[in-house]
Coordinates of C-alpha atoms in Angstrom, one line a residue:
Chain Q
M181 CA 0.1 0.0 -0.4
R182 CA 2.9 2.3 1.2
L183 CA 4.6 1.6 -2.7
R184 CA 1.4 2.2 -4.1
N185 CA 0.6 5.7 -3.1
L186 CA 4.8 6.8 -3.8
L187 CA 4.0 5.7 -7.0
M188 CA 0.9 6.8 -6.8
G189 CA 2.2 10.6 -5.4
A190 CA 5.3 10.0 -7.7
L191 CA 3.3 10.2 -11.2
L192 CA 1.3 13.2 -9.2
L193 CA 4.4 15.1 -9.0
C194 CA 5.8 14.1 -12.3
T195 CA 2.4 14.9 -14.5
T196 CA 2.0 18.5 -12.1
A197 CA 5.8 18.9 -13.0
A198 CA 5.0 18.7 -16.7
C199 CA 1.9 19.9 -17.8
T200 CA 1.5 22.2 -15.4
D201 CA 3.1 25.0 -17.2
A202 CA 3.5 29.1 -16.6
T203 CA 2.3 31.7 -18.6
D204 CA 4.1 32.2 -22.3
V205 CA 4.2 35.0 -22.9
S206 CA 6.6 34.4 -26.1
G207 CA 5.5 36.4 -28.8
V208 CA 4.9 40.6 -29.8
W209 CA 2.5 42.6 -27.7
E210 CA 1.7 46.3 -28.6
M211 CA -0.9 48.8 -27.0
P212 CA -4.3 48.5 -27.5
E213 CA -5.8 50.8 -30.3
S214 CA -8.3 52.6 -28.2
S215 CA -5.5 53.8 -25.7
S216 CA -4.1 56.5 -25.3
M217 CA -0.8 57.7 -26.3
L218 CA 2.3 56.7 -23.3
Q219 CA 3.6 60.3 -21.7
I220 CA 6.5 58.8 -20.0
E221 CA 7.4 61.4 -17.7
Q222 CA 10.1 59.5 -16.2
L223 CA 12.8 59.9 -19.2
A224 CA 13.9 63.3 -19.4
P225 CA 13.5 64.1 -22.6
P226 CA 9.8 62.5 -21.4
F227 CA 8.9 60.6 -24.3
T228 CA 5.4 61.0 -26.1
G229 CA 4.3 57.5 -28.1
R230 CA 3.5 53.5 -28.1
I231 CA 5.0 50.7 -27.1
K232 CA 6.0 47.3 -28.2
V233 CA 6.8 44.4 -27.4
A234 CA 8.8 41.2 -28.6
V235 CA 10.1 38.7 -25.9
D236 CA 11.2 35.2 -26.0
Q237 CA 10.0 33.0 -23.1
F238 CA 11.9 30.1 -21.7
G239 CA 10.7 28.4 -18.6
W240 CA 10.0 31.4 -17.0
D241 CA 13.8 33.3 -18.0
V242 CA 12.9 36.0 -21.5
S243 CA 14.9 37.6 -23.7
G244 CA 13.7 40.1 -25.5
V245 CA 13.1 44.4 -27.0
V246 CA 11.6 47.0 -25.8
L247 CA 10.4 49.3 -29.0
F248 CA 9.7 52.4 -28.7
Y249 CA 7.4 54.7 -31.5
R250 CA 6.9 58.1 -32.2
D251 CA 3.7 57.8 -34.0
D252 CA 0.6 55.6 -33.1
I253 CA 0.7 53.3 -36.6
Y254 CA 4.1 51.8 -34.9
Y255 CA 6.3 53.3 -37.4
D256 CA 8.7 56.3 -36.7
L257 CA 10.6 54.5 -34.2
A258 CA 12.2 56.1 -31.1
S259 CA 14.3 53.7 -29.6
C260 CA 14.6 49.9 -29.1
H261 CA 15.9 48.9 -25.6
Y262 CA 17.1 45.1 -24.4
V263 CA 14.7 43.6 -22.3
M264 CA 16.8 43.2 -18.6
D265 CA 16.0 40.4 -16.2
G266 CA 13.4 39.5 -18.0
E267 CA 11.7 36.0 -15.8
V268 CA 8.3 35.9 -15.9
R269 CA 6.5 34.4 -12.2
S270 CA 3.4 33.0 -12.2
D271 CA 1.0 35.6 -13.5
S272 CA 3.4 38.0 -13.8
F273 CA 6.4 39.6 -16.0
L274 CA 9.1 41.4 -14.0
F275 CA 11.6 42.8 -16.2
S276 CA 13.3 46.5 -16.7
L277 CA 14.8 48.7 -19.3
E278 CA 17.9 50.6 -19.3
F279 CA 18.2 53.5 -21.5
E280 CA 21.4 55.4 -23.1
D281 CA 21.5 58.0 -20.4
G282 CA 22.1 54.8 -17.3
Q283 CA 18.0 56.1 -16.3
R284 CA 16.0 52.6 -15.7
L285 CA 12.3 51.9 -16.2
L286 CA 11.0 48.3 -13.8
G287 CA 8.6 46.5 -15.4
H288 CA 5.9 44.4 -13.9
L289 CA 2.9 43.5 -16.4
E290 CA 0.4 40.7 -14.5
Y291 CA -0.8 38.3 -17.2
S292 CA -4.6 38.4 -18.0
E293 CA -7.6 37.3 -20.6
S294 CA -10.6 39.3 -21.3
G295 CA -13.3 39.3 -24.2
G296 CA -10.3 36.4 -25.7
D297 CA -7.7 38.9 -25.5
E298 CA -4.6 38.5 -24.1
L299 CA -2.9 41.5 -22.3
L300 CA -0.4 42.0 -19.7
K301 CA -1.8 44.7 -18.6
G302 CA 0.7 46.6 -15.0
N303 CA 2.8 49.0 -14.8
L304 CA 6.6 50.7 -15.1
V305 CA 7.9 52.3 -12.0
D306 CA 10.6 54.6 -11.7
P307 CA 13.3 52.4 -9.6
D308 CA 14.0 55.8 -7.4
G309 CA 10.7 55.7 -6.4
E310 CA 10.7 59.8 -7.7
K311 CA 8.1 60.2 -9.9
P312 CA 5.0 59.0 -9.6
P313 CA 4.1 54.8 -11.5
L314 CA 3.4 54.7 -15.0
Q315 CA 0.5 52.1 -16.1
V316 CA 0.6 50.7 -19.1
V317 CA -1.8 48.2 -21.3
L318 CA -1.0 45.6 -24.5
K319 CA -2.5 43.2 -25.9
R320 CA -1.5 40.4 -27.8
V321 CA -0.7 40.9 -32.0
G322 CA 1.5 37.7 -32.2
G323 CA 3.4 34.2 -30.8
D324 CA 6.8 34.0 -31.5
A325 CA 7.4 33.7 -34.8
K326 CA 5.6 37.2 -35.5
V327 CA 8.8 38.1 -32.7
H328 CA 11.7 35.5 -34.8
R329 CA 9.7 36.4 -38.7
E330 CA 10.5 40.4 -38.0
E331 CA 14.1 39.3 -36.9
W332 CA 13.6 41.3 -33.9
D333 CA 16.0 37.8 -32.6
L334 CA 18.7 40.4 -34.6
G335 CA 18.6 42.5 -31.2
C336 CA 18.0 46.6 -31.5
Q337 CA 19.7 47.6 -35.1
Chain T
M542 CA 42.2 -9.3 -46.1
G543 CA 40.0 -9.0 -48.8
S544 CA 40.4 -12.8 -49.6
R545 CA 39.8 -14.3 -45.9
L546 CA 36.5 -11.8 -46.2
P547 CA 34.8 -15.3 -47.8
I548 CA 36.0 -17.7 -45.8
I549 CA 35.1 -15.9 -43.1
V550 CA 31.3 -15.7 -44.5
A551 CA 31.4 -18.9 -45.2
G552 CA 32.3 -19.9 -41.4
L553 CA 29.4 -18.3 -40.1
L554 CA 26.7 -19.9 -42.8
V555 CA 28.0 -22.2 -41.4
A556 CA 27.6 -22.4 -37.8
I557 CA 24.8 -20.9 -38.4
F558 CA 23.3 -23.8 -40.6
C559 CA 25.3 -25.7 -37.0
S560 CA 22.9 -24.5 -34.5
S561 CA 19.3 -24.8 -37.3
A562 CA 20.0 -28.2 -37.3
L563 CA 21.0 -28.3 -33.1
G564 CA 17.6 -26.0 -32.9
A565 CA 15.5 -28.7 -35.2
A566 CA 17.1 -31.5 -33.6
A567 CA 15.6 -30.3 -29.7
E568 CA 11.9 -29.4 -31.2
L569 CA 11.0 -33.2 -31.4
P570 CA 8.1 -33.0 -29.6
V571 CA 7.3 -33.8 -25.7
R572 CA 4.2 -35.8 -25.2
R573 CA 2.2 -35.4 -21.6
A574 CA 2.4 -38.1 -19.5
R575 CA -1.8 -39.8 -19.9
R576 CA -3.5 -39.2 -15.5
V577 CA -4.5 -43.3 -15.1
A578 CA -6.6 -45.0 -12.3
I579 CA -7.5 -47.7 -11.4
W580 CA -11.6 -48.5 -10.1
P581 CA -11.4 -51.0 -7.1
E582 CA -12.3 -54.2 -8.6
Q583 CA -15.6 -55.4 -9.3
H584 CA -17.2 -58.9 -8.7
L585 CA -20.3 -59.1 -9.9
D586 CA -19.9 -63.2 -10.9
S587 CA -22.1 -64.3 -7.4
P588 CA -24.8 -66.6 -8.3
C589 CA -28.0 -64.9 -7.5
A590 CA -30.0 -68.2 -7.1
Q591 CA -27.6 -67.6 -3.3
L592 CA -29.3 -64.5 -2.7
F593 CA -31.1 -65.7 0.5
S594 CA -27.7 -67.5 1.3
P595 CA -26.5 -66.5 3.9
G596 CA -22.4 -66.0 3.9
A597 CA -22.9 -68.1 0.3
R598 CA -22.1 -65.2 -2.3
G599 CA -18.7 -64.6 -0.8
A600 CA -16.7 -64.9 -3.8
A601 CA -12.7 -65.5 -4.3
P602 CA -10.7 -62.1 -4.7
H603 CA -9.4 -62.0 -7.1
R604 CA -6.1 -59.2 -6.1
F605 CA -4.1 -60.5 -8.6
V606 CA -5.9 -57.9 -10.6
R607 CA -5.3 -54.6 -9.1
R608 CA -1.7 -56.0 -9.0
S609 CA -0.6 -56.4 -12.1
L610 CA -3.2 -54.1 -13.9
Q611 CA -0.8 -51.3 -12.3
L612 CA 2.4 -52.9 -12.8
A613 CA 1.7 -53.2 -16.7
L614 CA 0.7 -49.3 -16.6
Q615 CA 3.0 -48.2 -13.8
Q616 CA 5.7 -50.3 -17.4
T617 CA 3.6 -48.3 -19.9
F618 CA 5.8 -45.1 -21.2
D619 CA 4.2 -42.0 -20.4
V620 CA 1.7 -42.6 -18.1
K621 CA 0.7 -41.6 -15.2
V622 CA -0.5 -44.0 -12.6
R623 CA -3.5 -43.3 -9.6
T624 CA -3.7 -45.6 -7.1
V625 CA -7.0 -46.6 -5.2
L626 CA -6.2 -45.7 -2.0
E627 CA -5.3 -42.5 -4.2
L628 CA -8.8 -42.1 -5.6
R629 CA -9.8 -42.2 -1.8
R630 CA -8.7 -39.3 -0.8
N631 CA -8.8 -36.9 -3.1
V632 CA -12.7 -37.2 -3.1
T633 CA -12.0 -37.2 1.0
D634 CA -10.0 -34.8 1.0
S635 CA -12.6 -32.2 -0.9
S636 CA -13.2 -29.6 1.5
N637 CA -16.9 -30.2 1.7
Y638 CA -16.8 -34.3 1.8
K639 CA -17.6 -34.1 5.5
D640 CA -19.4 -31.8 6.5
Q641 CA -21.8 -33.6 3.2
V642 CA -22.0 -37.4 4.5
V643 CA -22.6 -36.0 8.5
L644 CA -25.4 -34.2 6.2
G645 CA -26.6 -38.1 4.1
R646 CA -25.6 -39.9 7.1
E647 CA -28.7 -38.2 9.3
R648 CA -31.2 -38.1 6.5
Y649 CA -30.5 -41.4 6.3
H650 CA -31.0 -42.2 10.1
M651 CA -34.6 -40.1 10.5
G652 CA -35.2 -41.4 6.8
H653 CA -34.8 -45.4 8.7
E654 CA -37.2 -44.0 11.6
Y655 CA -40.3 -43.0 9.7
Y656 CA -40.0 -46.6 8.0
R657 CA -39.8 -47.9 11.1
D658 CA -43.0 -46.0 12.2
L659 CA -44.8 -46.7 9.2
R660 CA -44.1 -43.5 7.3
Q661 CA -42.9 -44.2 3.9
Q662 CA -43.2 -41.9 2.1
E663 CA -41.3 -39.1 4.2
A664 CA -39.0 -42.0 4.4
A665 CA -38.6 -42.5 0.5
E666 CA -37.9 -38.4 1.0
S667 CA -35.2 -38.7 3.6
L668 CA -33.3 -41.5 2.0
T669 CA -33.7 -40.1 -1.4
R670 CA -32.8 -36.6 -0.2
S671 CA -29.0 -38.9 1.4
I672 CA -28.9 -40.5 -1.8
E673 CA -28.1 -37.1 -3.6
M674 CA -26.8 -35.8 -1.3
L675 CA -24.4 -38.7 -0.9
N676 CA -23.5 -38.6 -4.4
S677 CA -22.7 -35.2 -4.9
I678 CA -19.0 -36.0 -3.3
F679 CA -18.9 -39.8 -4.8
Y680 CA -19.6 -41.6 -1.2
D681 CA -20.2 -44.4 -2.9
A682 CA -16.2 -44.8 -4.3
V683 CA -15.3 -44.5 -1.4
E684 CA -17.9 -47.1 0.9
P685 CA -19.6 -48.9 -1.2
Q686 CA -21.2 -50.9 1.8
A687 CA -22.1 -48.0 3.8
F688 CA -23.9 -46.7 0.7
S689 CA -25.5 -49.7 -0.4
E690 CA -27.2 -49.5 3.0
I691 CA -29.4 -46.9 2.5
L692 CA -30.3 -48.1 -1.0
F693 CA -31.7 -51.0 0.0
L694 CA -33.7 -49.1 2.1
L695 CA -34.9 -47.0 -0.1
G696 CA -35.8 -49.9 -2.3
I697 CA -37.7 -52.2 1.3
T698 CA -39.9 -48.5 1.0
L699 CA -40.5 -47.8 -2.1
V700 CA -41.6 -51.8 -2.5
E701 CA -43.9 -51.3 0.3
E702 CA -44.9 -47.7 -1.0
G703 CA -45.8 -50.5 -4.9
R704 CA -43.3 -48.0 -6.4
I705 CA -42.2 -52.1 -7.7
A706 CA -40.1 -50.2 -10.8
D707 CA -38.5 -47.6 -8.3
A708 CA -37.7 -50.1 -6.0
H709 CA -35.9 -52.4 -8.7
Q710 CA -33.7 -48.8 -9.6
A711 CA -32.6 -49.0 -5.7
F712 CA -32.4 -52.7 -4.7
K713 CA -29.8 -52.9 -9.0
R714 CA -27.4 -50.0 -7.5
A715 CA -27.2 -51.1 -3.9
L716 CA -26.2 -54.7 -5.2
F717 CA -23.3 -53.4 -7.7
L718 CA -21.5 -51.6 -5.2
S719 CA -22.3 -54.6 -2.3
P720 CA -22.4 -58.1 -4.8
H721 CA -22.1 -60.0 -1.8
T722 CA -24.9 -59.0 0.6
T723 CA -27.0 -62.1 1.1
F724 CA -31.1 -62.3 3.1
S725 CA -31.8 -64.8 5.5
P726 CA -35.4 -66.0 3.9
G727 CA -38.6 -65.4 5.1
F728 CA -36.9 -61.7 6.7
H729 CA -38.7 -59.1 4.3
P730 CA -42.2 -60.2 3.0
P731 CA -41.9 -61.7 -0.5
P732 CA -42.4 -59.1 -2.2
V733 CA -39.0 -57.0 -1.5
E734 CA -37.1 -60.6 -2.1
Q735 CA -38.9 -60.8 -5.2
A736 CA -38.1 -57.7 -5.6
L737 CA -34.3 -58.5 -4.9
S738 CA -34.0 -61.6 -7.0
V739 CA -35.0 -59.9 -10.4
A740 CA -32.8 -57.3 -9.6
C741 CA -29.9 -58.8 -9.5
E742 CA -30.6 -60.9 -11.7
D743 CA -30.6 -57.4 -14.1
V744 CA -28.1 -56.5 -12.9
Q745 CA -25.3 -59.0 -14.3
K746 CA -27.2 -59.5 -16.9
S747 CA -28.0 -55.9 -17.6
L748 CA -24.3 -53.4 -19.2
E749 CA -25.2 -51.7 -16.7
K750 CA -22.7 -53.1 -15.2
E751 CA -19.8 -51.9 -16.7
V752 CA -20.1 -48.4 -15.3
P753 CA -18.0 -48.1 -12.6
L754 CA -20.7 -45.0 -11.5
G755 CA -23.6 -46.2 -12.4
T756 CA -24.1 -43.5 -15.3
Q757 CA -21.7 -42.6 -17.9
E758 CA -22.3 -38.6 -16.4
R759 CA -21.3 -39.1 -12.9
T760 CA -17.7 -41.3 -14.2
F761 CA -16.9 -38.1 -16.1
A762 CA -17.2 -36.2 -13.7
F763 CA -15.5 -38.2 -11.2
M764 CA -13.0 -38.7 -13.8
R765 CA -12.4 -35.0 -14.0
K766 CA -12.5 -33.7 -10.7
M767 CA -10.0 -36.9 -10.2
K768 CA -7.8 -34.9 -12.6
V769 CA -8.0 -38.6 -14.3
D770 CA -7.6 -39.1 -18.2
V771 CA -8.2 -43.2 -18.3
L772 CA -10.0 -45.4 -15.7
F773 CA -9.5 -49.1 -16.0
Y774 CA -12.3 -50.5 -14.3
P775 CA -11.8 -54.3 -14.3
L776 CA -15.1 -56.2 -13.4
I777 CA -15.1 -59.8 -12.4
V778 CA -18.5 -61.7 -14.4
K779 CA -19.5 -65.3 -14.2
E780 CA -19.6 -66.7 -17.7
G781 CA -20.7 -69.9 -17.4
D782 CA -19.6 -71.9 -14.3
A783 CA -15.7 -69.7 -15.0
S784 CA -15.0 -66.0 -13.4
V785 CA -13.8 -63.6 -16.3
L786 CA -12.1 -60.5 -16.0
R787 CA -14.1 -57.7 -18.2
L788 CA -11.3 -54.6 -18.0
L789 CA -12.5 -51.9 -19.6
A790 CA -10.9 -49.0 -20.2
W791 CA -13.1 -45.2 -19.5
D792 CA -11.0 -42.4 -21.7
G793 CA -12.4 -39.0 -20.4
K794 CA -11.5 -37.1 -23.4
A795 CA -13.4 -39.9 -25.6
K796 CA -15.9 -40.3 -23.6
N797 CA -16.2 -43.8 -24.3
V798 CA -14.8 -47.3 -23.1
V799 CA -12.1 -47.6 -25.1
L800 CA -10.8 -50.8 -24.2
R801 CA -13.0 -53.8 -22.9
E802 CA -10.9 -57.6 -23.5
S803 CA -12.5 -60.4 -21.7
I804 CA -9.9 -62.9 -19.9
A805 CA -9.8 -65.7 -18.0
L806 CA -9.4 -65.9 -14.6
A807 CA -8.3 -70.1 -14.1
N808 CA -4.6 -68.9 -14.3
E809 CA -3.6 -66.9 -11.9
E810 CA -0.3 -66.6 -14.4
E811 CA -1.5 -66.7 -17.7
A812 CA -4.8 -64.1 -16.7
G813 CA -1.1 -61.4 -16.1
E814 CA 0.1 -62.0 -18.8
A815 CA -3.2 -61.4 -20.5
I816 CA -3.8 -58.4 -18.5
D817 CA -0.3 -57.5 -19.5
R818 CA -0.9 -57.2 -23.4
A819 CA -4.7 -56.0 -23.3
V820 CA -2.8 -52.8 -21.5
S821 CA 0.6 -52.6 -23.9
R822 CA -2.3 -52.7 -26.3
W823 CA -4.1 -49.4 -24.7
A824 CA -0.9 -47.8 -25.1
A825 CA -0.7 -48.4 -28.2
C826 CA -4.0 -46.6 -29.8
T827 CA -4.5 -44.1 -26.7
H828 CA -4.5 -41.2 -28.1
Y829 CA -1.1 -39.0 -25.9
E830 CA -0.9 -34.8 -26.3
N831 CA 2.0 -33.0 -26.9
V832 CA 3.2 -30.6 -24.4
P833 CA 2.7 -27.6 -25.6
R834 CA 6.6 -26.2 -25.8
R835 CA 7.1 -22.7 -24.0
V836 CA 9.0 -20.5 -25.4
E837 CA 12.5 -20.7 -25.3
E838 CA 11.9 -24.3 -26.6
R839 CA 11.0 -23.1 -29.9
H840 CA 13.5 -20.3 -31.7
Q841 CA 16.6 -19.7 -31.1
W842 CA 16.4 -16.0 -32.5
V843 CA 15.2 -13.2 -32.1
F844 CA 14.8 -10.3 -33.6
S845 CA 13.0 -7.4 -32.5
A846 CA 13.2 -3.4 -33.2
N847 CA 11.7 -0.7 -30.1
Y848 CA 10.5 2.6 -30.5
Q849 CA 12.7 4.1 -27.1
H850 CA 12.8 7.0 -25.1
L851 CA 15.7 8.0 -22.8
L852 CA 15.7 10.3 -19.7
F853 CA 19.4 11.8 -17.9
L854 CA 19.3 11.2 -14.7
Q855 CA 22.7 13.9 -14.3
Q856 CA 22.8 16.2 -17.2
P857 CA 23.9 19.7 -17.0
L858 CA 20.0 21.1 -17.8
R859 CA 17.7 21.8 -15.5
N860 CA 15.6 20.3 -17.3
P861 CA 14.7 16.7 -17.6
L862 CA 16.7 15.6 -20.8
F863 CA 14.6 13.2 -23.0
M864 CA 16.2 11.6 -26.6
M865 CA 13.9 10.0 -28.6
G866 CA 15.0 7.4 -30.6
F867 CA 15.3 3.0 -31.6
S868 CA 16.9 0.1 -30.6
F869 CA 17.1 -2.7 -32.6
D870 CA 18.8 -6.1 -31.6
G871 CA 19.4 -9.6 -32.0
A872 CA 20.0 -12.6 -29.8
H873 CA 20.8 -16.2 -29.9
F874 CA 19.9 -18.5 -27.7
F875 CA 21.6 -21.0 -26.3
R876 CA 20.6 -22.8 -23.8
R877 CA 16.8 -22.5 -23.0
S878 CA 16.8 -19.9 -20.5
F879 CA 20.4 -18.3 -21.6
A880 CA 21.6 -15.9 -24.9
I881 CA 23.9 -13.7 -25.9
V882 CA 22.0 -10.5 -26.6
V883 CA 23.6 -7.1 -29.1
K884 CA 21.4 -3.9 -28.8
A885 CA 22.1 -0.6 -30.9
Q886 CA 20.0 2.6 -30.1
F887 CA 19.7 5.7 -32.0
L888 CA 18.8 8.6 -30.4
S889 CA 18.4 12.4 -30.7
S890 CA 17.4 14.9 -28.2
L891 CA 14.3 16.9 -27.4
P892 CA 14.0 20.0 -26.5
D893 CA 13.8 20.6 -22.9
R894 CA 11.2 23.2 -21.2
F895 CA 13.8 25.7 -20.4
E896 CA 16.0 25.1 -23.8
D897 CA 19.1 25.2 -21.8
L898 CA 20.3 22.8 -24.9
V899 CA 20.9 25.2 -27.5
D900 CA 21.5 22.9 -30.5
G901 CA 20.6 18.7 -30.4
F902 CA 22.6 16.5 -30.2
T903 CA 22.4 12.6 -31.5
S904 CA 23.2 9.1 -29.8
A905 CA 23.9 5.8 -31.0
R906 CA 24.7 3.0 -28.4
V907 CA 25.8 -0.4 -28.2
T908 CA 25.0 -3.1 -26.0
V909 CA 26.3 -6.4 -25.2
G910 CA 25.6 -9.5 -23.4
P911 CA 23.9 -11.9 -22.5
A912 CA 20.3 -12.4 -21.3
F913 CA 18.6 -14.3 -18.8
G914 CA 14.7 -14.9 -19.1
V915 CA 12.3 -17.1 -17.5
S916 CA 9.3 -17.8 -20.4
G917 CA 5.0 -19.7 -20.5
D918 CA 3.4 -20.4 -23.2
W919 CA 2.9 -17.3 -24.1
W920 CA 4.9 -14.9 -22.9
R921 CA 8.5 -14.7 -21.8
L922 CA 10.5 -12.2 -18.8
F923 CA 14.4 -11.6 -18.8
V924 CA 17.0 -9.9 -17.7
A925 CA 19.9 -8.7 -19.6
P926 CA 23.0 -7.2 -17.7
S927 CA 26.0 -6.1 -21.0
L928 CA 28.6 -3.9 -21.0
E929 CA 28.2 -0.4 -23.1
F930 CA 29.7 1.9 -25.3
H931 CA 27.9 5.2 -25.8
Y932 CA 29.0 7.2 -28.8
L933 CA 27.0 11.0 -27.4
G934 CA 27.1 14.0 -29.8
S935 CA 28.9 17.1 -29.3
F936 CA 25.8 20.1 -28.4
S937 CA 25.7 23.4 -25.9
V938 CA 23.6 24.0 -23.3
T939 CA 23.2 28.0 -21.4
R940 CA 21.0 29.3 -19.0
D941 CA 21.7 32.7 -20.2
P942 CA 18.3 33.3 -22.4
N943 CA 20.0 36.2 -24.5
C944 CA 21.9 33.9 -25.6
K945 CA 19.4 30.7 -26.8
H946 CA 16.7 33.7 -28.2
F947 CA 19.1 36.6 -30.1
L948 CA 20.4 35.5 -33.6
E949 CA 24.3 34.3 -33.4
D950 CA 26.5 37.6 -35.2
S951 CA 23.2 40.0 -34.5
P952 CA 23.7 42.7 -32.1
G953 CA 21.4 41.2 -29.6
A954 CA 23.8 38.7 -29.4
D955 CA 26.3 40.9 -27.5
L956 CA 24.1 40.1 -24.3
C957 CA 25.4 36.3 -24.6
A958 CA 28.3 37.3 -22.0
P959 CA 31.6 34.7 -22.3
G960 CA 31.5 31.6 -21.8
A961 CA 27.5 31.7 -20.7
V962 CA 27.3 28.8 -23.6
K963 CA 29.1 25.6 -22.4
E964 CA 30.2 23.6 -25.0
F965 CA 29.8 20.3 -25.0
P966 CA 32.2 18.0 -26.9
V967 CA 31.7 14.5 -28.6
D968 CA 32.1 11.6 -26.4
F969 CA 32.8 7.8 -26.1
L970 CA 31.3 6.5 -22.8
A971 CA 31.9 3.3 -21.5
G972 CA 29.7 1.4 -18.9
I973 CA 27.3 -1.0 -17.3
N974 CA 23.9 -1.6 -18.4
V975 CA 21.1 -3.4 -16.9
Y976 CA 17.9 -4.1 -19.4
I977 CA 14.6 -6.1 -17.6
G978 CA 11.6 -6.2 -21.3
T979 CA 9.6 -8.7 -22.2
Q980 CA 8.0 -10.6 -24.3
F981 CA 3.8 -11.8 -25.9
F982 CA 3.9 -13.6 -28.3
L983 CA 0.9 -13.2 -31.3
S984 CA 2.6 -16.0 -33.1
D985 CA 5.1 -18.8 -33.4
E986 CA 7.1 -15.9 -35.0
M987 CA 5.8 -12.5 -33.5
F988 CA 6.1 -11.2 -30.1
L989 CA 5.2 -7.6 -29.2
G990 CA 8.2 -6.4 -26.5
A991 CA 8.2 -3.8 -24.0
G992 CA 11.3 -3.1 -21.1
A993 CA 13.1 -0.8 -19.2
S994 CA 17.2 0.1 -18.8
I995 CA 19.5 1.6 -16.3
S996 CA 23.0 2.0 -17.0
T997 CA 26.0 3.8 -15.2
Y998 CA 29.3 4.5 -17.0
F999 CA 32.8 4.3 -15.6
A1000 CA 34.9 5.5 -18.6
P1001 CA 36.1 7.3 -19.5
F1002 CA 37.5 7.4 -16.5
D1003 CA 38.7 10.8 -15.5
R1004 CA 35.2 11.9 -14.9
T1005 CA 35.2 14.4 -16.8
F1006 CA 31.9 13.8 -18.3
E1007 CA 28.3 15.2 -17.1
M1008 CA 26.1 13.3 -18.7
N1009 CA 25.6 9.7 -16.8
F1010 CA 22.6 6.9 -15.4
P1011 CA 20.4 7.1 -19.8
V1012 CA 17.4 5.4 -18.0
A1013 CA 15.2 4.1 -20.8
L1014 CA 12.4 2.6 -21.9
E1015 CA 10.6 1.5 -24.5
A1016 CA 8.4 -0.7 -26.8
G1017 CA 7.7 -2.6 -29.7
G1018 CA 7.9 -6.4 -31.9
G1019 CA 10.3 -9.1 -33.4
V1020 CA 10.4 -12.2 -34.5
A1021 CA 11.8 -15.3 -33.8
F1022 CA 13.2 -18.6 -35.2

């Protein structure tokens, strides 16, 4: 009986370990069309525009880029930044961005689903805490195939 | 080297031919021994005229008949003889024997009381029930005398009830079981004496006496219960003034009498020889079944192909590293449960959950060793310890997500720190493998199989390798010949 319980326990552990996967954020995320332009006062000079996130997830590790656009149609690229220390814990996507002048922003986005859309909602935070957090909503617009197809896996060029 | 090749090939062909020829010789069928029992000799040679002459019906016992029969059967090949004593012990050892005897005897005593109270109908019912109970445990085969007493009382009761035909059957069976019984003249009323006389004549003349347990169904049921293929039944009857042995053999498979010999008993020596001859004739004509050969007796060569999954218990990744592939093996059985097995396995790595394995790799394993097996009619279980030689292809491992995501020679690749990717060159490993497998034969030549193995590597001796303890599960099929 003890052996059977042990085997059942091992089987359950294996099953949960193999099948229970954390949230997969691999893919391309953009701000929804309905949302207004983002104004990032935390940056100097302040940035107004939209952001796009193109990342790949490996287990809980995340790598990729965050692209800043000055327009609504994701054409006029202002800057490109690498996702640093990206990781997914449960439903949270955590990362940091580093800017040329040494400024940093921390991202803490929660994965959710709404009306058939996959969303990442959360804040961009100034690590020094001098500026209030900035709310961000991103909608998935493509999986990791799009990341590779659009060559965002080359990095910031 | 080129000139030696034809000699080597010819040598191999000769070896295969010789081993096949030896295998064919070993394939001679093995006969299943026939289980034979001897029924106690049945005497029906006492004259019915002496039925009412007390003490006059004791016939010569003819003990040599059983002795001669037993000796003749014991000298016959592939025959297992069960004695009368063994048969009786088998009956009395059955689980419900004692309970049924107690119940049956109780019914008999109850019937006896009813009879003494002149309640014939209740007596007949109680005695009939007693006989049914005792019949079900073959009490007549163990205690014929006691059983006949119940039948005699039933017969007498039935005569007084006016059921002459039923009484006749009861008396016949009673006189068959207790053929030397005599009655004091005038003790029973004339209708009972008349019914007894008629039954005595009938049992000696009819063919019913050739059935040891009353009916063929009961006889075969008894043989099945006793696990007996053939029941030898020595019946001693009177032919003219002489006693004659009528030797019958009831065959449970044929559901019939397969031997019927009449042997004069005047001269014991001649009768003994005649019994011996009769048994020889039976043995020559009886049908022996072949014992189904076990799996390992049917073939010497086994080839199989399997689909395999492999897991390294020790490896440099954060998550389990699985490989999948195919294995092909060949085995030659030198003895029934001993073979030499050669096995080749070809595997490819599968992506791990964190994709720490940057590039997939291939691997090839060869194992050589003995196999020890046990098998039944359609299955085999075996264990094969062997030496393993493992070619492990080159691969690289990293835990840095930037090294996995950004393409080489791209600006993003700069984020992949130097040394973050660990390279593992081609390696050759050697160790010990233990395989436990099973095969299920669909036919004489084809089987499905499954098994599991584990290996441990001890070479290279500097222990530079980081991969060890591969556990493999596999399933497939094969052919044997």
